[in-house]
Amino acid sequence: MLPFEWLTYRNPYGYISKVREVAQRLKIKPEWLMMVIWVESKHSSQAENKLSEAFGLIQCLPSTLRRLGYSLGQVRGKFGEWQLEHLVYPYLKPYIGKMNSAYDVYLAIFHPAALGKGDGYVIAYEREKAYQYNKVLDTVYGDRDGKLEVLDVKFFFKKSVQNAVKLHKKLPEYKDKIPFGYELSLY
């Protein structure tokens, strides 16, 4: 079972098959893609960040949508399978061969320039807008040093996924759907 496969009711029309297909074409494990989509949108194809206007499964910014040939109006209402094919795959395609863990897939979406960099690589400093939008990654999950670093992002990602699975194991609607002894692998 893939991580968060128990949530397929949110995208019922062949979503898991499409995740597997896209992951295979990206040469990554489908588990990694499922985890990343959970952290970005909780597998809701209509997830929207009102502050940044990021939208969809991987929270594409309006500028990213334009680069992919779409507007927010064109992708609003599209199911997960469509987004996997038309947004997720083309967005991640340039990073084929560079994504060697769930962390790498997340970094490719969160801040592609950090992909392949060391844990101390600085993504943003406290005075920058990117830091302000993602301050919690440093102040709650990171080392609280006024710098958003790759390691801060990795800690956030890992904790988000672990906490979600732990919570889902306790919820009556999911606990019977999660295999006993189920553990995540980020590599």
mmCIF file of C-alpha atoms in Angstrom:
data_model
loop_
_atom_site.group_PDB
_atom_site.id
_atom_site.type_symbol
_atom_site.label_atom_id
_atom_site.label_comp_id
_atom_site.label_asym_id
_atom_site.label_seq_id
_atom_site.Cartn_x
_atom_site.Cartn_y
_atom_site.Cartn_z
ATOM 1 C CA MET A 1 0.000 0.000 0.000
ATOM 2 C CA LEU A 2 1.261 3.468 -0.859
ATOM 3 C CA PRO A 3 1.414 6.147 1.828
ATOM 4 C CA PHE A 4 -1.955 7.884 2.049
ATOM 5 C CA GLU A 5 -3.560 5.469 -0.411
ATOM 6 C CA TRP A 6 -6.326 5.220 2.176
ATOM 7 C CA LEU A 7 -7.333 8.766 1.173
ATOM 8 C CA THR A 8 -8.207 7.906 -2.419
ATOM 9 C CA TYR A 9 -11.801 8.944 -1.902
ATOM 10 C CA ARG A 10 -10.574 12.507 -2.528
ATOM 11 C CA ASN A 11 -9.503 11.640 -6.088
ATOM 12 C CA PRO A 12 -11.439 8.483 -6.943
ATOM 13 C CA TYR A 13 -11.037 8.081 -10.719
ATOM 14 C CA GLY A 14 -7.881 6.015 -11.146
ATOM 15 C CA TYR A 15 -5.773 8.349 -9.044
ATOM 16 C CA ILE A 16 -3.470 5.698 -7.562
ATOM 17 C CA SER A 17 -2.840 4.151 -10.983
ATOM 18 C CA LYS A 18 -1.928 7.581 -12.334
ATOM 19 C CA VAL A 19 0.412 8.252 -9.388
ATOM 20 C CA ARG A 20 2.178 4.961 -10.137
ATOM 21 C CA GLU A 21 2.414 5.739 -13.868
ATOM 22 C CA VAL A 22 3.750 9.270 -13.380
ATOM 23 C CA ALA A 23 6.236 8.108 -10.737
ATOM 24 C CA GLN A 24 7.524 5.428 -13.093
ATOM 25 C CA ARG A 25 8.031 8.000 -15.861
ATOM 26 C CA LEU A 26 9.811 10.289 -13.381
ATOM 27 C CA LYS A 27 11.960 7.347 -12.240
ATOM 28 C CA ILE A 28 10.961 7.811 -8.604
ATOM 29 C CA LYS A 29 9.109 5.655 -6.104
ATOM 30 C CA PRO A 30 5.340 6.255 -6.088
ATOM 31 C CA GLU A 31 5.541 6.357 -2.277
ATOM 32 C CA TRP A 32 7.645 9.492 -2.514
ATOM 33 C CA LEU A 33 5.161 11.217 -4.788
ATOM 34 C CA MET A 34 2.274 10.288 -2.489
ATOM 35 C CA MET A 35 4.108 11.721 0.532
ATOM 36 C CA VAL A 36 4.980 14.955 -1.259
ATOM 37 C CA ILE A 37 1.425 15.461 -2.465
ATOM 38 C CA TRP A 38 0.182 14.844 1.083
ATOM 39 C CA VAL A 39 2.454 17.553 2.482
ATOM 40 C CA GLU A 40 1.594 20.006 -0.291
ATOM 41 C CA SER A 41 -2.175 19.540 -0.560
ATOM 42 C CA LYS A 42 -3.369 16.601 1.561
ATOM 43 C CA HIS A 43 -4.233 14.990 -1.806
ATOM 44 C CA SER A 44 -6.874 17.610 -2.493
ATOM 45 C CA SER A 45 -6.713 18.623 -6.145
ATOM 46 C CA GLN A 46 -8.546 21.827 -5.230
ATOM 47 C CA ALA A 47 -6.256 22.894 -2.360
ATOM 48 C CA GLU A 48 -5.475 26.593 -2.548
ATOM 49 C CA ASN A 49 -3.180 28.834 -0.529
ATOM 50 C CA LYS A 50 -4.963 32.184 -0.319
ATOM 51 C CA LEU A 51 -1.754 34.017 0.589
ATOM 52 C CA SER A 52 0.450 32.852 -2.290
ATOM 53 C CA GLU A 53 -2.360 31.729 -4.647
ATOM 54 C CA ALA A 54 -0.618 28.354 -4.943
ATOM 55 C CA PHE A 55 -3.051 25.734 -6.194
ATOM 56 C CA GLY A 56 -3.568 22.013 -6.640
ATOM 57 C CA LEU A 57 -1.818 18.798 -5.733
ATOM 58 C CA ILE A 58 1.679 20.292 -5.659
ATOM 59 C CA GLN A 59 0.632 23.873 -4.930
ATOM 60 C CA CYS A 60 1.706 25.474 -8.201
ATOM 61 C CA LEU A 61 2.174 29.220 -8.006
ATOM 62 C CA PRO A 62 0.459 31.306 -10.722
ATOM 63 C CA SER A 63 3.885 31.898 -12.322
ATOM 64 C CA THR A 64 4.493 28.130 -12.423
ATOM 65 C CA LEU A 65 1.091 27.537 -13.988
ATOM 66 C CA ARG A 66 1.884 30.123 -16.677
ATOM 67 C CA ARG A 67 5.233 28.449 -17.350
ATOM 68 C CA LEU A 68 3.371 25.167 -17.807
ATOM 69 C CA GLY A 69 0.919 26.864 -20.190
ATOM 70 C CA TYR A 70 -2.086 27.269 -17.910
ATOM 71 C CA SER A 71 -3.904 29.854 -15.842
ATOM 72 C CA LEU A 72 -5.479 29.286 -12.451
ATOM 73 C CA GLY A 73 -8.900 29.460 -14.080
ATOM 74 C CA GLN A 74 -7.962 26.650 -16.467
ATOM 75 C CA VAL A 75 -6.799 24.252 -13.758
ATOM 76 C CA ARG A 76 -9.413 24.989 -11.118
ATOM 77 C CA GLY A 77 -11.844 22.078 -11.038
ATOM 78 C CA LYS A 78 -9.439 19.592 -12.657
ATOM 79 C CA PHE A 79 -9.175 16.211 -10.968
ATOM 80 C CA GLY A 80 -6.011 14.731 -9.528
ATOM 81 C CA GLU A 81 -5.357 12.495 -12.541
ATOM 82 C CA TRP A 82 -5.397 15.495 -14.867
ATOM 83 C CA GLN A 83 -3.079 17.454 -12.577
ATOM 84 C CA LEU A 84 -0.664 14.535 -12.297
ATOM 85 C CA GLU A 85 -0.390 14.391 -16.086
ATOM 86 C CA HIS A 86 -0.467 18.092 -16.966
ATOM 87 C CA LEU A 87 1.122 19.767 -13.937
ATOM 88 C CA VAL A 88 3.029 17.329 -11.741
ATOM 89 C CA TYR A 89 4.785 15.362 -14.478
ATOM 90 C CA PRO A 90 5.902 18.328 -16.619
ATOM 91 C CA TYR A 91 6.970 20.265 -13.534
ATOM 92 C CA LEU A 92 9.144 17.430 -12.189
ATOM 93 C CA LYS A 93 10.378 16.094 -15.546
ATOM 94 C CA PRO A 94 13.516 18.321 -15.651
ATOM 95 C CA TYR A 95 14.639 16.736 -12.378
ATOM 96 C CA ILE A 96 14.576 13.113 -13.578
ATOM 97 C CA GLY A 97 17.708 11.427 -12.297
ATOM 98 C CA LYS A 98 18.192 14.025 -9.560
ATOM 99 C CA MET A 99 15.406 12.850 -7.242
ATOM 100 C CA ASN A 100 16.828 10.047 -5.113
ATOM 101 C CA SER A 101 14.562 10.279 -2.064
ATOM 102 C CA ALA A 102 11.231 11.682 -0.958
ATOM 103 C CA TYR A 103 13.187 14.679 0.321
ATOM 104 C CA ASP A 104 14.558 15.334 -3.161
ATOM 105 C CA VAL A 105 11.091 15.210 -4.715
ATOM 106 C CA TYR A 106 9.864 17.667 -2.104
ATOM 107 C CA LEU A 107 12.830 19.984 -2.662
ATOM 108 C CA ALA A 108 12.246 19.855 -6.436
ATOM 109 C CA ILE A 109 8.797 21.300 -5.768
ATOM 110 C CA PHE A 110 9.553 23.530 -2.792
ATOM 111 C CA HIS A 111 12.808 25.115 -4.024
ATOM 112 C CA PRO A 112 14.419 23.389 -7.037
ATOM 113 C CA ALA A 113 17.694 25.323 -6.669
ATOM 114 C CA ALA A 114 18.236 23.420 -3.381
ATOM 115 C CA LEU A 115 18.024 20.014 -5.073
ATOM 116 C CA GLY A 116 21.337 18.219 -4.689
ATOM 117 C CA LYS A 117 22.695 20.786 -2.230
ATOM 118 C CA GLY A 118 23.859 19.956 1.282
ATOM 119 C CA ASP A 119 21.685 20.228 4.372
ATOM 120 C CA GLY A 120 23.228 23.605 5.277
ATOM 121 C CA TYR A 121 22.372 25.200 1.935
ATOM 122 C CA VAL A 122 20.493 28.450 2.615
ATOM 123 C CA ILE A 123 17.224 28.802 0.727
ATOM 124 C CA ALA A 124 16.308 32.167 2.250
ATOM 125 C CA TYR A 125 17.369 34.585 4.965
ATOM 126 C CA GLU A 126 15.052 36.123 7.551
ATOM 127 C CA ARG A 127 14.774 39.461 5.713
ATOM 128 C CA GLU A 128 13.581 37.804 2.483
ATOM 129 C CA LYS A 129 9.973 37.201 1.443
ATOM 130 C CA ALA A 130 10.591 33.475 0.863
ATOM 131 C CA TYR A 131 11.670 33.135 4.491
ATOM 132 C CA GLN A 132 8.643 35.068 5.746
ATOM 133 C CA TYR A 133 6.250 32.811 3.814
ATOM 134 C CA ASN A 134 7.979 29.718 5.226
ATOM 135 C CA LYS A 135 9.194 31.023 8.585
ATOM 136 C CA VAL A 136 7.615 28.139 10.506
ATOM 137 C CA LEU A 137 10.008 25.691 8.828
ATOM 138 C CA ASP A 138 12.904 27.397 10.619
ATOM 139 C CA THR A 139 11.200 28.527 13.824
ATOM 140 C CA VAL A 140 9.200 25.366 14.586
ATOM 141 C CA TYR A 141 10.867 22.531 12.665
ATOM 142 C CA GLY A 142 14.352 23.942 12.193
ATOM 143 C CA ASP A 143 17.159 25.385 14.247
ATOM 144 C CA ARG A 144 15.651 28.883 14.682
ATOM 145 C CA ASP A 145 18.697 30.636 13.239
ATOM 146 C CA GLY A 146 16.949 33.111 10.927
ATOM 147 C CA LYS A 147 17.885 31.084 7.862
ATOM 148 C CA LEU A 148 15.706 28.669 5.951
ATOM 149 C CA GLU A 149 18.012 25.787 5.120
ATOM 150 C CA VAL A 150 17.595 22.460 3.348
ATOM 151 C CA LEU A 151 17.750 20.646 6.692
ATOM 152 C CA ASP A 152 14.864 22.762 8.051
ATOM 153 C CA VAL A 153 12.767 21.758 5.036
ATOM 154 C CA LYS A 154 13.682 18.096 5.483
ATOM 155 C CA PHE A 155 12.710 18.146 9.175
ATOM 156 C CA PHE A 156 9.392 19.775 8.308
ATOM 157 C CA PHE A 157 8.686 17.254 5.557
ATOM 158 C CA LYS A 158 9.548 14.229 7.690
ATOM 159 C CA LYS A 159 7.528 15.432 10.698
ATOM 160 C CA SER A 160 4.530 16.302 8.515
ATOM 161 C CA VAL A 161 4.405 12.840 6.981
ATOM 162 C CA GLN A 162 5.061 10.991 10.245
ATOM 163 C CA ASN A 163 2.463 12.987 12.161
ATOM 164 C CA ALA A 164 -0.142 12.444 9.458
ATOM 165 C CA VAL A 165 0.308 8.676 9.428
ATOM 166 C CA LYS A 166 0.277 8.575 13.247
ATOM 167 C CA LEU A 167 -2.957 10.586 13.296
ATOM 168 C CA HIS A 168 -4.592 8.492 10.575
ATOM 169 C CA LYS A 169 -3.782 5.293 12.475
ATOM 170 C CA LYS A 170 -5.903 6.641 15.352
ATOM 171 C CA LEU A 171 -8.908 7.772 13.295
ATOM 172 C CA PRO A 172 -11.684 5.173 13.028
ATOM 173 C CA GLU A 173 -12.311 5.852 9.326
ATOM 174 C CA TYR A 174 -8.681 5.078 8.404
ATOM 175 C CA LYS A 175 -7.198 2.787 11.028
ATOM 176 C CA ASP A 176 -8.591 -0.390 9.431
ATOM 177 C CA LYS A 177 -7.253 0.689 6.028
ATOM 178 C CA ILE A 178 -3.652 1.136 7.178
ATOM 179 C CA PRO A 179 -1.756 -2.165 7.365
ATOM 180 C CA PHE A 180 -0.592 -3.183 10.835
ATOM 181 C CA GLY A 181 3.048 -2.260 11.361
ATOM 182 C CA TYR A 182 3.002 0.166 8.437
ATOM 183 C CA GLU A 183 6.104 2.380 8.398
ATOM 184 C CA LEU A 184 7.236 5.008 5.940
ATOM 185 C CA SER A 185 10.488 5.017 4.003
ATOM 186 C CA LEU A 186 11.784 8.395 2.849
ATOM 187 C CA TYR A 187 14.580 6.777 0.820
#
